[in-house]
C-alpha positions as CSV (number, residue, x, y, z in Angstrom):
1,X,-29.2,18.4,-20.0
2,X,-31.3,18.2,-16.8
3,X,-33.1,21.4,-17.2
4,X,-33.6,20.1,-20.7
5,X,-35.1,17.1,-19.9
6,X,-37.9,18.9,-17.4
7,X,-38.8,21.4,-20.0
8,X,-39.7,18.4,-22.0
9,X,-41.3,15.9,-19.7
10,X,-42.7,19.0,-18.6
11,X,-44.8,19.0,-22.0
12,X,-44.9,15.4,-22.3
13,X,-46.6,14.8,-19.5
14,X,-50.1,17.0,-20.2
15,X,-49.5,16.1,-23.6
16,X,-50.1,12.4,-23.2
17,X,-52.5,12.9,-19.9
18,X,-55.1,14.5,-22.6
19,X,-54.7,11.7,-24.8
20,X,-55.2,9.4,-21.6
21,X,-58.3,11.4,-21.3
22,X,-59.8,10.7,-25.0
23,X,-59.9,6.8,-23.3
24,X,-61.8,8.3,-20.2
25,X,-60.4,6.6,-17.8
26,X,-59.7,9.1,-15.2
27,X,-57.8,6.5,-12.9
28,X,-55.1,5.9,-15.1
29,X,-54.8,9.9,-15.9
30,X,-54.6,10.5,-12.5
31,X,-52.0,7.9,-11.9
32,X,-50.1,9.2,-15.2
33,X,-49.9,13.1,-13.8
34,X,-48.9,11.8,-10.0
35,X,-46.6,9.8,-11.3
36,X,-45.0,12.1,-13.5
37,X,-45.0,15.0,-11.3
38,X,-43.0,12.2,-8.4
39,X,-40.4,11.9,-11.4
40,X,-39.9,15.0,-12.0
41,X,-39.8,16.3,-8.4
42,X,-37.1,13.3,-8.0
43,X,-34.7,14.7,-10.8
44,X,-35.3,18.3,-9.9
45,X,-34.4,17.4,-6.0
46,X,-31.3,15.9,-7.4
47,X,-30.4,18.7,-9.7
48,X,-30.8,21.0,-6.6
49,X,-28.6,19.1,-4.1
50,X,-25.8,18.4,-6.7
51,X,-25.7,21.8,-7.6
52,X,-25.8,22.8,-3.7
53,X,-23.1,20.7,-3.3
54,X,-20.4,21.5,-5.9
55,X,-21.5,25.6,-5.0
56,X,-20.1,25.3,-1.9
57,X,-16.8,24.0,0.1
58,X,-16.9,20.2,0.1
59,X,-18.0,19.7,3.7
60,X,-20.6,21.9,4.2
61,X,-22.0,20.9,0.4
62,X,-22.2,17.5,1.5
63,X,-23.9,18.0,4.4
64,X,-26.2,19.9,2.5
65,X,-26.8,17.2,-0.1
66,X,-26.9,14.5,2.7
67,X,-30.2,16.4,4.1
68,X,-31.5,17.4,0.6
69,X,-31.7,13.2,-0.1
70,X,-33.2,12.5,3.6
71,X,-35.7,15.2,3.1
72,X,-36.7,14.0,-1.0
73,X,-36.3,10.6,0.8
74,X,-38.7,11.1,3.1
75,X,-40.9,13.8,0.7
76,X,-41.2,10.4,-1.5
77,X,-42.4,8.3,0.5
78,X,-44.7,10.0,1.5
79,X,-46.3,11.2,-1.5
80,X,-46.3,7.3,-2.4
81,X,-47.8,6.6,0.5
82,X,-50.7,8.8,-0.2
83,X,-51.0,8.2,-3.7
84,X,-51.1,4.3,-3.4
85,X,-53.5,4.3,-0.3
86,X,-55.7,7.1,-1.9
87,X,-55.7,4.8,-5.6
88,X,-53.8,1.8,-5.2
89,X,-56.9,-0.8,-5.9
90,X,-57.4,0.5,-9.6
91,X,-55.2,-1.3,-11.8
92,X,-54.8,1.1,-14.9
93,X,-54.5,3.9,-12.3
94,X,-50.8,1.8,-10.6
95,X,-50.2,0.5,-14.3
96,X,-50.2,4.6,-15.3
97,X,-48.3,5.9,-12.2
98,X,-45.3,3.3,-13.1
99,X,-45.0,4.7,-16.2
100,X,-45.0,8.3,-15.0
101,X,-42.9,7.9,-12.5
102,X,-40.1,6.6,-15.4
103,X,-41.2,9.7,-17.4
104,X,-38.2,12.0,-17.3
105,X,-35.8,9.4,-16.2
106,X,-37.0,7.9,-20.0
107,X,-36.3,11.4,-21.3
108,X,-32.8,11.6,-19.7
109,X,-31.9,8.3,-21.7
110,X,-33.4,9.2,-25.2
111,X,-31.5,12.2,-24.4
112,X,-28.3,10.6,-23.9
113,X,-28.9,7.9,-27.1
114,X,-29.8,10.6,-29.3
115,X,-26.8,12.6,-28.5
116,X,-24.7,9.4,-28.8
117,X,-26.2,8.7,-32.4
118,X,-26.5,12.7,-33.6
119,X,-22.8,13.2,-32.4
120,X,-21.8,10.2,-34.0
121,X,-23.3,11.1,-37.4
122,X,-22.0,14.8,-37.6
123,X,-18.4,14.4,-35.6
124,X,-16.0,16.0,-37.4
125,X,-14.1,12.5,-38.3
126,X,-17.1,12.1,-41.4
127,X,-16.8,15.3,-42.8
């Protein structure tokens, strides 16, 4: 479900960043793309140290995803830092990089409800 959920913010995300750009306003493009490439370096960090860390025996797979989360911590942070310093006095550009940076987090949950509501609909209790 994970790997789903990049491919498709994966072509969400130039998808509506053209669209941004019929409005040309480059701010808020910019802040889309950053913000949508944070979100999905977030979940792909996570999907890597999870994975690291039921691979392996339980203490050396949670010392691996203890320094996985430091490193994306601090990997975050940074990139915000930037970002915010870099752009942070344009309003659509912030407005933008909220909203990307909810981008595959949003895709995970529509995800989750659509399962909910297509499993619902064709479980084998209606047939």
């Amino acid at each position: 479900m994970i790997d789903r959920a990049l491919r498709i913010s994966l072509i969400i995300l130039p998808a509506v960043a053209a669209l941004m750009l019929l409005t040309k306003c480059l701010p808020a493009v910019l802040g889309w793309v950053f913000g949508g490439c944070l979100s999905m370096g977030i979940v792909a960090g996570y999907r890597f140290a999870v994975s690291r860390m039921l691979g392996s025996d339980t203490k050396r797979g949670m010392k691996i995803f203890v320094w996985a989360k430091l490193l994306m911590f601090i990997l975050t942070v940074a990139f915000m830092a930037v970002i915010v310093k870099s752009f942070g006095s344009s309003a659509p550009f912030v407005i933008a990089f909220c909203f990307g940076v909810v981008l595959t987090q949003s895709v995970i949950v529509a995800e989750a409800l659509g399962g909910a509501v297509w499993g619902a609909k064709n479980s084998p209790e209606d047939r």
